Short mmCIF file of C-alpha atoms in Angstrom, two decimals:
data_model
loop_
_atom_site.label_atom_id
_atom_site.label_comp_id
_atom_site.label_asym_id
_atom_site.label_seq_id
_atom_site.Cartn_x
_atom_site.Cartn_y
_atom_site.Cartn_z
CA GLN X 1 8.17 0.00 -9.78
CA TYR X 2 6.15 -0.45 -6.61
CA LEU X 3 4.82 1.67 -3.77
CA ARG X 4 5.28 1.08 -0.07
CA LEU X 5 2.33 2.27 1.99
CA HIS X 6 2.68 3.46 5.62
CA TYR X 7 0.29 4.80 8.25
CA ARG X 8 0.52 6.28 11.75
CA LEU X 9 -1.61 7.97 14.37
CA ALA X 10 -1.95 11.63 13.43
CA ASN X 11 0.80 13.89 14.78
CA THR X 12 3.06 11.07 15.97
CA ASN X 13 6.49 10.00 14.69
CA ALA X 14 6.33 6.23 14.20
CA TRP X 15 5.19 4.93 10.79
CA THR X 16 3.87 1.37 10.32
CA GLU X 17 4.33 -0.29 6.94
CA ILE X 18 1.10 -1.69 5.49
CA ALA X 19 2.14 -2.90 2.05
CA THR X 20 5.61 -3.44 0.60
CA ASN X 21 4.87 -4.29 -3.04
CA LEU X 22 1.78 -2.26 -3.84
CA ALA X 23 1.52 -1.80 -7.59
CA VAL X 24 0.59 1.61 -8.91
CA ASN X 25 -3.23 1.91 -9.24
CA ASN X 26 -3.73 -0.93 -6.76
CA GLN X 27 -5.41 -0.86 -3.37
CA SER X 28 -4.69 -1.98 0.17
CA THR X 29 -6.85 -2.67 3.20
CA VAL X 30 -5.92 -1.45 6.67
CA THR X 31 -7.37 -3.34 9.63
CA GLY X 32 -7.18 -2.83 13.36
CA LEU X 33 -7.80 0.92 13.33
CA THR X 34 -9.44 2.49 16.38
CA ALA X 35 -12.83 4.21 16.04
CA THR X 36 -12.92 8.03 16.18
CA THR X 37 -9.15 8.26 15.72
CA ALA X 38 -7.21 10.34 13.17
CA TYR X 39 -4.53 8.66 11.04
CA GLU X 40 -2.03 9.78 8.41
CA PHE X 41 -1.02 7.74 5.37
CA ARG X 42 1.96 8.10 3.03
CA TYR X 43 3.61 6.16 0.25
CA LEU X 44 7.21 5.77 -0.92
CA ALA X 45 8.23 4.71 -4.41
CA TYR X 46 10.49 1.68 -4.79
CA SER X 47 12.26 0.26 -7.83
CA ALA X 48 14.74 -2.60 -8.18
CA THR X 49 17.32 -0.33 -9.81
CA ALA X 50 17.03 2.81 -7.66
CA GLY X 51 15.84 1.32 -4.35
CA LEU X 52 13.57 3.21 -1.96
CA SER X 53 12.81 6.85 -2.69
CA PRO X 54 14.44 9.24 -0.20
CA THR X 55 11.23 11.21 0.29
CA ALA X 56 7.63 10.17 0.66
CA GLY X 57 4.72 11.25 -1.45
CA PRO X 58 2.13 13.53 0.07
CA THR X 59 0.63 12.60 3.44
CA PHE X 60 -3.07 11.81 3.43
CA ASN X 61 -5.18 12.34 6.53
CA ALA X 62 -8.11 10.12 7.45
CA ALA X 63 -10.30 9.71 10.49
CA THR X 64 -12.25 6.64 11.51
CA THR X 65 -15.88 6.91 12.55
CA SER X 66 -17.79 5.14 15.28
CA GLU X 67 -19.69 3.02 12.75
CA ALA X 68 -18.49 0.34 10.37
CA PRO X 69 -18.86 1.22 6.67
CA GLU X 70 -21.67 -0.39 4.72
CA VAL X 71 -20.75 -3.16 2.31
CA PRO X 72 -21.94 -2.36 -1.24
#
């Protein structure tokens, strides 16, 4: 079973797929986001036997800042 990760500008309709075969407990990096902009993220479950889930998991909200994050 895998997850498909999507994002969009907050309060818009069009989702963009980020990752198509994201394993559970894995991570993904999103690039090209605009500073000081709000985004929404969601995931959909996918399995070879059942296909794509008809509904998405919860939507997560995130906002970018004007500064790049520090590298640990």
